[in-house]
């Protein structure tokens, strides 16, 4: 960590907003004008819209993340967690990966800590649930699903087999619908290599408390998405929720009960709970309260944006809705980050702040290979696209939105290779405990047990001696 005399711009979080805001600030900043410090517990930014494809093995997991130190060579990148902010002293406390926490002074602050999975106190959920917010979970889900097929193919116990082949997904927004679409596709493909597992033996269940899925693309495409998933054998239960899942025994409010070894939880997000310790003004659902200029209310040196902020939606407000807020998505996060970066520079130089205003451009979602939905907004016209064309639009949009050319090229290369090579369906679950085999080999061997034949031989020897 450097201790320069320059003012420090501290960016808390190196995700979508943190990465793009830091890049913008560094681009607009004069040489030596400030030190930009980015703190994140991970050393990489995760492009979350690609997590479902990474879970299905269509993209290599490493290509979905962007190393912060490589893309921000002029910034100071610290791997750790900001735990508290002291606004009076303008000091943040950083808990590094190892060692004691330390204080980091700042002059300007950017809060970009994103969101975490929104959970409820459902019995069994903490023990059984798998989230879909990070690349680790995406890799874990892929290994886990393939491992269930391995288990089902190798057991003689019908109950174990049925439980292994039942996959429950709770939450039918972008994350849930895309993940079940991709994972079902992968499992269908993988089943070709198992002698006793067929797609018909698997049960995929999607549950949502709302009366529709994919609300981001509107009711018609949402209804299409549901019918499409059902046509692939996915059971979709709407207007219901999960009451419990103790030991994998899933009980839904509508009375359905299934045993499942895989419970994927994608029922929405909530702002990072760590914000509660920062002493910043928060909205009713825990977001940092910002003005339309992305400045935290009541401050002139703190900005916030993305999933952890409640940012007024000026397009909606001008259209007559005084309670319009920007939804938490990548489309807003990216654009807010750029305005935020400009406003930090203006704030530092004493210039006026710009307002953030962005009209929704639509949404795209992939539901597995060659399947998708897309809604493009052009002024007052909404163009709805489904099927293969929508899937190409989904891939084209996200492929180009992926930060850095290095990652764009790698992702397009992954997709191109997948056109000619079969999908990789190997489970590397042992990656989660890589030292286990070596530990077994290296631990002191127990005293050898005399082999039965030897025992008999020695007895024979004893007899011979005795006679
Ligand atoms: C599976 C999935 C699919 C999605 N698909 C789409 C899509 O198709 N289209 C779309 O528009 N949006 C999509 N989204 C939403 C989109 O990815 C988010 O809106 C966007 O990432 C928000 O950016 P952010 O910077 O606010 O948060 P993030 O990108 O989550 O970044 C937050 C960062 O803060 C860091 N952090 C957390 N705590 C601390 C701490 N104490 N100190 C320091 N750093 C901390 C985290 O490690 C993380 O790197 C999807 C999300 C998911 C999960």
XYZ file of C-alpha atoms and ligand atoms in Angstrom:
520
model
C 0.000 0.000 0.000
C 1.449 3.374 -0.989
C 1.489 6.382 1.368
C 1.650 9.281 -1.071
C 0.833 12.913 -0.380
C -1.639 12.877 -3.253
C -5.352 12.749 -2.493
C -6.625 9.188 -2.419
C -9.760 8.056 -4.240
C -10.807 4.876 -2.492
C -13.013 2.536 -4.519
C -14.682 -0.072 -2.294
C -15.450 -3.084 -4.506
C -13.855 -4.134 -7.788
C -16.952 -5.508 -9.520
C -18.787 -3.960 -12.420
C -19.056 -0.455 -10.957
C -15.687 -0.482 -9.187
C -13.747 -1.637 -12.252
C -15.412 0.728 -14.720
C -15.399 3.707 -12.357
C -11.692 3.226 -11.565
C -10.879 2.915 -15.265
C -12.803 6.078 -16.054
C -11.143 8.033 -13.256
C -7.680 6.864 -14.329
C -8.434 7.783 -17.939
C -9.604 11.316 -17.091
C -7.103 12.032 -14.338
C -4.014 14.177 -14.878
C -0.643 12.540 -14.112
C -0.115 12.431 -10.375
C -3.434 14.140 -9.586
C -4.575 11.396 -7.190
C -3.957 7.824 -6.068
C -6.748 5.451 -7.024
C -7.032 2.525 -4.607
C -9.408 -0.364 -5.304
C -10.173 -2.785 -2.461
C -11.951 -6.087 -3.087
C -11.769 -9.479 -1.333
C -11.304 -11.039 -4.788
C -8.450 -10.088 -7.075
C -10.772 -10.178 -10.093
C -14.001 -8.732 -11.402
C -16.709 -11.279 -12.252
C -18.915 -10.823 -15.306
C -22.024 -12.258 -13.646
C -24.271 -12.538 -16.751
C -21.921 -15.315 -17.931
C -22.141 -17.397 -14.745
C -24.934 -19.648 -16.124
C -22.874 -20.378 -19.274
C -19.802 -21.072 -17.147
C -21.926 -23.496 -15.074
C -22.910 -25.297 -18.271
C -19.336 -25.504 -19.533
C -19.979 -23.332 -22.630
C -17.348 -20.854 -21.441
C -14.195 -21.565 -19.476
C -14.686 -20.152 -15.945
C -11.367 -18.276 -16.104
C -12.603 -16.291 -19.098
C -15.552 -14.918 -17.126
C -13.329 -13.075 -14.658
C -11.038 -10.107 -15.248
C -7.859 -9.747 -13.149
C -8.012 -6.310 -11.509
C -4.262 -5.772 -11.362
C -3.922 -6.371 -15.083
C -6.758 -4.054 -16.165
C -5.955 -1.359 -13.643
C -2.140 -1.174 -13.837
C -2.106 2.453 -12.676
C -4.302 1.802 -9.650
C -3.316 0.431 -6.286
C -5.267 -2.831 -5.927
C -5.619 -4.282 -2.436
C -7.107 -7.719 -1.860
C -9.201 -7.488 1.272
C -12.492 -6.346 2.678
C -13.451 -2.848 3.803
C -15.102 -3.436 7.147
C -15.847 0.077 8.443
C -15.701 3.691 7.349
C -14.974 6.568 9.721
C -16.390 9.612 7.977
C -15.120 12.151 10.524
C -11.497 11.028 10.109
C -11.956 9.969 6.469
C -10.447 6.589 7.177
C -11.510 3.109 6.050
C -10.597 -0.104 7.864
C -9.311 -2.823 5.542
C -9.184 -6.490 6.556
C -6.595 -8.061 4.209
C -6.597 -11.728 3.208
C -4.079 -12.423 5.958
C -2.829 -10.479 8.944
C -4.130 -7.591 10.983
C -6.715 -5.115 9.739
C -5.335 -1.626 9.051
C -6.604 1.884 8.470
C -6.523 3.489 5.040
C -7.044 7.249 4.764
C -9.008 8.600 1.810
C -10.149 11.935 0.422
C -12.858 10.685 -1.941
C -14.859 7.502 -1.613
C -16.725 5.297 -4.091
C -19.066 2.658 -2.664
C -19.460 -0.215 -5.147
C -19.948 -3.347 -3.039
C -22.805 -4.811 -5.058
C -25.385 -7.206 -3.693
C -25.538 -10.612 -2.028
C -28.095 -13.413 -2.402
C -31.352 -12.520 -0.679
C -32.306 -15.445 1.526
C -35.048 -16.172 4.038
C -34.927 -18.237 7.237
C -36.111 -21.393 5.464
C -35.219 -24.593 7.369
C -32.382 -26.396 5.567
C -31.596 -23.608 3.089
C -28.263 -22.521 4.615
C -27.024 -26.153 4.642
C -28.387 -27.277 1.266
C -28.616 -24.182 -0.969
C -26.192 -23.262 -3.736
C -26.113 -19.568 -4.769
C -25.250 -18.134 -8.184
C -23.390 -14.885 -7.491
C -19.772 -15.820 -8.011
C -17.591 -17.919 -10.285
C -16.802 -20.295 -7.413
C -20.492 -21.157 -7.095
C -20.818 -21.566 -10.842
C -17.895 -24.034 -11.008
C -19.213 -25.768 -7.874
C -22.682 -26.194 -9.384
C -21.312 -27.685 -12.599
C -19.147 -30.200 -10.735
C -21.985 -30.991 -8.369
C -24.540 -31.646 -11.136
C -22.175 -33.898 -13.092
C -21.299 -35.707 -9.868
C -25.012 -36.418 -9.328
C -25.106 -38.169 -12.711
C -22.013 -40.183 -11.711
C -23.731 -41.128 -8.433
C -27.007 -42.063 -10.090
C -25.239 -44.194 -12.676
C -23.295 -46.133 -10.049
C -25.823 -46.799 -7.299
C -28.251 -49.665 -6.857
C -30.346 -47.701 -4.362
C -33.415 -46.294 -6.146
C -33.987 -43.536 -3.515
C -30.391 -42.282 -3.784
C -30.690 -42.301 -7.564
C -33.988 -40.382 -7.600
C -32.650 -37.763 -5.181
C -29.453 -37.334 -7.202
C -31.411 -36.840 -10.419
C -33.797 -34.212 -9.013
C -32.680 -30.599 -9.444
C -34.611 -27.779 -7.777
C -34.113 -24.111 -8.710
C -35.771 -21.419 -6.606
C -36.199 -18.037 -8.351
C -37.109 -17.479 -11.982
C -35.484 -14.106 -12.738
C -32.508 -13.700 -15.096
C -30.183 -15.725 -12.905
C -32.579 -18.616 -12.150
C -34.162 -19.036 -15.596
C -30.824 -18.791 -17.387
C -29.127 -21.179 -14.977
C -31.813 -23.870 -15.158
C -31.901 -23.492 -18.958
C -28.131 -23.931 -19.247
C -27.803 -26.698 -16.657
C -30.690 -28.731 -18.118
C -29.023 -28.457 -21.510
C -25.691 -29.642 -20.120
C -27.261 -32.532 -18.167
C -29.200 -33.642 -21.272
C -25.934 -33.641 -23.248
C -23.990 -35.400 -20.500
C -26.614 -38.138 -20.128
C -25.558 -39.496 -23.543
C -22.393 -40.826 -21.898
C -24.095 -42.679 -19.043
C -25.424 -46.171 -19.529
C -28.245 -45.994 -17.016
C -29.120 -42.284 -16.926
C -31.497 -40.820 -19.485
C -32.920 -37.307 -19.635
C -36.367 -38.779 -18.790
C -34.918 -40.037 -15.481
C -34.035 -36.493 -14.413
C -36.423 -34.076 -12.807
C -35.906 -30.309 -13.121
C -38.117 -28.094 -10.953
C -38.306 -24.275 -11.128
C -40.155 -22.457 -8.352
C -41.040 -18.770 -8.125
C -43.180 -16.813 -5.678
C -44.302 -14.474 -8.491
C -46.854 -15.422 -11.139
C -44.296 -15.186 -13.963
C -40.650 -15.822 -14.778
C -38.114 -13.534 -16.452
C -39.888 -10.277 -15.500
C -36.969 -8.383 -17.068
C -38.149 -9.212 -20.616
C -41.845 -8.450 -20.072
C -44.909 -10.689 -19.610
C -45.171 -12.079 -23.168
C -41.565 -13.215 -23.445
C -41.681 -14.381 -19.829
C -44.666 -16.583 -20.726
C -42.787 -17.844 -23.772
C -39.743 -18.612 -21.579
C -41.944 -20.648 -19.236
C -43.590 -22.607 -22.074
C -40.206 -23.196 -23.641
C -38.723 -24.605 -20.422
C -41.830 -26.765 -19.930
C -41.472 -28.119 -23.463
C -38.027 -29.344 -22.373
C -39.541 -31.179 -19.415
C -38.868 -28.559 -16.713
C -41.669 -28.405 -14.123
C -42.433 -24.733 -13.434
C -44.391 -23.867 -10.270
C -45.418 -20.210 -9.983
C -47.060 -18.242 -7.158
C -45.534 -20.653 -4.681
C -42.429 -20.765 -2.519
C -40.181 -23.243 -0.752
C -41.192 -23.848 2.879
C -38.254 -26.070 3.809
C -35.503 -28.272 2.400
C -34.049 -30.052 5.441
C -31.605 -32.794 4.299
C -32.712 -32.155 0.720
C -36.383 -32.916 1.396
C -38.003 -29.993 -0.439
C -41.472 -28.899 0.632
C -43.280 -26.279 -1.449
C -46.159 -24.145 -0.278
C -48.383 -25.680 -2.976
C -47.989 -29.079 -1.310
C -45.386 -30.590 -3.637
C -42.651 -32.591 -1.872
C -39.501 -33.885 -3.569
C -36.127 -35.168 -2.431
C -33.260 -33.400 -4.147
C -29.483 -33.272 -3.746
C -29.345 -29.996 -5.704
C -31.130 -26.869 -4.518
C -30.069 -23.753 -6.403
C -31.149 -20.487 -4.791
C -31.533 -17.549 -7.181
C -34.484 -15.792 -5.559
C -33.149 -12.277 -5.863
C -30.465 -10.138 -4.282
C -30.207 -7.591 -1.501
C -27.638 -4.806 -1.016
C -24.415 -5.863 0.655
C -25.233 -6.074 4.409
C -21.754 -4.690 5.287
C -23.116 -1.258 4.299
C -24.961 -1.136 7.608
C -21.575 -0.610 9.359
C -20.544 2.364 7.206
C -22.791 5.007 8.785
C -24.116 6.117 5.394
C -27.751 7.096 4.747
C -29.616 3.937 3.689
C -32.961 3.461 1.943
C -35.765 1.246 3.258
C -34.235 -1.925 1.731
C -30.649 -1.235 2.825
C -29.292 0.501 -0.312
C -27.041 3.553 -0.031
C -29.247 6.547 -0.725
C -27.829 8.578 -3.612
C -28.916 11.651 -5.536
C -29.448 11.596 -9.293
C -25.788 12.700 -9.497
C -24.748 9.486 -7.749
C -23.512 11.405 -4.725
C -24.438 9.854 -1.401
C -27.132 12.078 0.148
C -25.710 14.746 2.434
C -22.092 14.335 1.254
C -19.944 15.883 -1.459
C -17.048 13.399 -1.405
C -18.815 10.010 -1.438
C -20.432 8.428 -4.499
C -22.261 5.105 -4.884
C -23.773 3.162 -7.780
C -24.792 -0.306 -8.929
C -26.565 -3.000 -6.950
C -25.698 -1.472 -3.563
C -27.230 1.938 -4.314
C -30.724 3.293 -4.744
C -30.349 5.643 -7.680
C -33.347 7.675 -8.869
C -34.501 6.653 -12.342
C -34.786 10.092 -13.928
C -36.413 8.765 -17.107
C -39.195 7.179 -15.055
C -39.522 10.258 -12.840
C -39.814 12.609 -15.792
C -42.512 10.300 -17.146
C -44.502 10.948 -13.955
C -43.436 8.220 -11.517
C -41.900 9.956 -8.459
C -40.827 6.603 -6.984
C -38.908 5.267 -9.988
C -35.524 3.717 -9.059
C -32.939 2.159 -11.363
C -33.183 -1.658 -11.263
C -30.070 -3.586 -10.174
C -28.605 -4.744 -13.465
C -25.424 -4.618 -15.492
C -26.906 -2.179 -17.987
C -27.264 0.499 -15.298
C -24.127 -0.497 -13.371
C -21.900 0.062 -16.412
C -23.403 3.430 -17.347
C -23.593 4.656 -13.771
C -19.903 3.783 -13.307
C -18.910 6.049 -16.174
C -20.958 9.027 -14.917
C -19.700 8.338 -11.399
C -16.077 8.370 -12.626
C -16.630 11.731 -14.338
C -18.313 13.145 -11.241
C -15.432 12.082 -8.989
C -13.006 13.962 -11.253
C -15.343 17.008 -11.316
C -15.771 16.834 -7.547
C -12.007 16.767 -7.055
C -11.568 19.790 -9.313
C -14.537 21.709 -7.893
C -16.681 21.478 -11.042
C -20.445 20.765 -11.156
C -21.803 17.216 -11.073
C -23.564 15.463 -14.002
C -26.966 13.829 -13.642
C -27.349 10.109 -14.363
C -30.206 9.354 -16.710
C -30.592 6.261 -18.861
C -33.581 4.855 -20.696
C -33.906 1.066 -20.570
C -32.528 -0.460 -23.771
C -34.126 -3.867 -23.203
C -32.830 -7.210 -22.017
C -31.514 -10.475 -23.427
C -31.488 -13.906 -21.797
C -30.037 -17.242 -22.903
C -31.905 -20.433 -21.979
C -29.343 -22.959 -23.187
C -27.658 -23.630 -26.499
C -29.550 -21.918 -29.382
C -32.429 -20.849 -27.144
C -33.206 -17.423 -25.730
C -35.446 -14.386 -25.443
C -34.665 -10.736 -26.160
C -36.553 -7.507 -25.804
C -35.097 -4.463 -27.514
C -36.522 -1.051 -26.611
C -36.317 1.596 -29.330
C -38.079 4.721 -28.110
C -41.693 3.704 -27.551
C -41.366 0.498 -29.587
C -40.507 -2.822 -27.917
C -39.190 -5.492 -30.269
C -39.608 -9.021 -28.951
C -37.409 -11.796 -30.284
C -37.313 -15.457 -29.249
C -35.510 -18.669 -30.130
C -32.214 -18.918 -31.991
C -32.068 -15.272 -33.107
C -32.587 -14.075 -29.527
C -29.838 -16.425 -28.411
C -27.434 -14.931 -30.981
C -28.398 -11.466 -29.728
C -27.742 -12.591 -26.141
C -24.320 -13.910 -27.034
C -23.450 -10.955 -29.274
C -24.464 -8.412 -26.652
C -22.746 -10.024 -23.683
C -19.701 -11.102 -25.699
C -19.089 -7.489 -26.649
C -20.000 -6.171 -23.185
C -17.390 -8.397 -21.528
C -14.592 -6.099 -20.301
C -11.237 -6.152 -22.157
C -10.443 -7.504 -25.624
C -8.412 -10.285 -24.049
C -11.570 -11.714 -22.448
C -13.845 -10.961 -25.424
C -11.524 -12.926 -27.735
C -11.238 -15.836 -25.308
C -15.018 -16.066 -24.961
C -15.676 -15.934 -28.705
C -12.935 -18.564 -29.115
C -14.676 -20.801 -26.522
C -17.957 -20.498 -28.438
C -16.274 -21.153 -31.793
C -14.488 -24.257 -30.507
C -17.767 -25.530 -29.046
C -19.227 -25.522 -32.572
C -16.726 -28.202 -33.616
C -15.912 -30.048 -30.402
C -18.238 -31.856 -28.034
C -19.122 -30.215 -24.728
C -16.781 -31.043 -21.824
C -18.792 -33.133 -19.358
C -16.206 -34.120 -16.802
C -16.813 -33.355 -13.121
C -13.757 -32.057 -11.286
C -15.389 -31.994 -7.871
C -12.128 -33.120 -6.229
C -10.747 -29.650 -7.082
C -12.502 -28.410 -3.966
C -10.212 -30.600 -1.818
C -7.025 -30.811 -3.938
C -4.749 -31.861 -1.067
C -6.838 -34.803 0.057
C -5.086 -37.488 -1.999
C -1.607 -36.158 -1.200
C -2.514 -35.955 2.498
C -3.577 -39.608 2.442
C -0.314 -40.549 0.711
C 1.882 -38.471 3.037
C 0.384 -39.363 6.411
C 2.263 -41.986 8.461
C 1.237 -45.476 7.362
C -0.460 -47.605 10.005
C 1.346 -50.773 11.157
C 0.851 -53.454 8.490
C -1.767 -56.065 9.218
C -0.402 -59.553 8.736
C -1.810 -61.026 5.559
C -4.001 -64.102 6.051
C -1.804 -66.334 3.921
C 1.332 -65.180 5.807
C -0.402 -65.876 9.094
C -1.174 -69.376 7.970
C 2.411 -69.794 6.768
C 3.875 -68.563 10.088
C 1.532 -70.844 11.948
C 2.766 -73.656 9.731
C 6.357 -72.548 10.561
C 5.577 -72.541 14.300
C 4.137 -76.028 13.967
C 7.234 -77.175 12.116
C 9.497 -75.672 14.880
C 7.429 -77.350 17.590
C 7.623 -80.772 15.982
C -26.227 -15.058 -12.410
C -26.429 -13.605 -12.750
C -26.826 -13.256 -14.042
C -27.012 -11.906 -14.363
N -27.397 -11.605 -15.637
C -27.565 -10.304 -15.974
C -27.940 -9.968 -17.298
O -28.115 -10.833 -18.159
N -28.084 -8.642 -17.595
C -27.873 -7.653 -16.658
O -28.024 -6.463 -16.977
N -27.530 -7.948 -15.397
C -27.366 -9.245 -15.024
N -26.991 -9.555 -13.742
C -26.807 -8.464 -12.748
C -25.446 -7.775 -12.856
O -24.404 -8.709 -12.942
C -25.252 -6.861 -11.653
O -26.295 -5.908 -11.671
C -23.902 -6.122 -11.655
O -22.855 -7.034 -11.522
C -23.834 -5.103 -10.511
O -22.568 -4.534 -10.437
P -21.976 -4.003 -9.036
O -20.649 -3.398 -9.330
O -22.980 -3.176 -8.354
O -21.794 -5.308 -8.152
P -20.774 -6.527 -8.380
O -20.427 -6.667 -9.803
O -21.392 -7.681 -7.685
O -19.452 -6.065 -7.589
C -19.389 -5.907 -6.193
C -17.960 -6.132 -5.734
O -17.823 -5.718 -4.383
C -16.957 -6.608 -3.731
N -17.164 -6.523 -2.270
C -18.136 -7.103 -1.529
N -17.958 -6.798 -0.224
C -16.858 -5.997 -0.132
C -16.170 -5.362 0.942
N -16.584 -5.462 2.206
N -15.065 -4.635 0.656
C -14.619 -4.514 -0.617
N -15.245 -5.085 -1.672
C -16.349 -5.809 -1.435
C -17.335 -7.968 -4.319
O -16.298 -8.938 -4.140
C -17.548 -7.604 -5.784
O -16.366 -7.768 -6.536
C -26.804 -10.895 -13.376
C -26.399 -11.250 -12.088
C -26.226 -12.590 -11.771
C -25.802 -12.956 -10.363
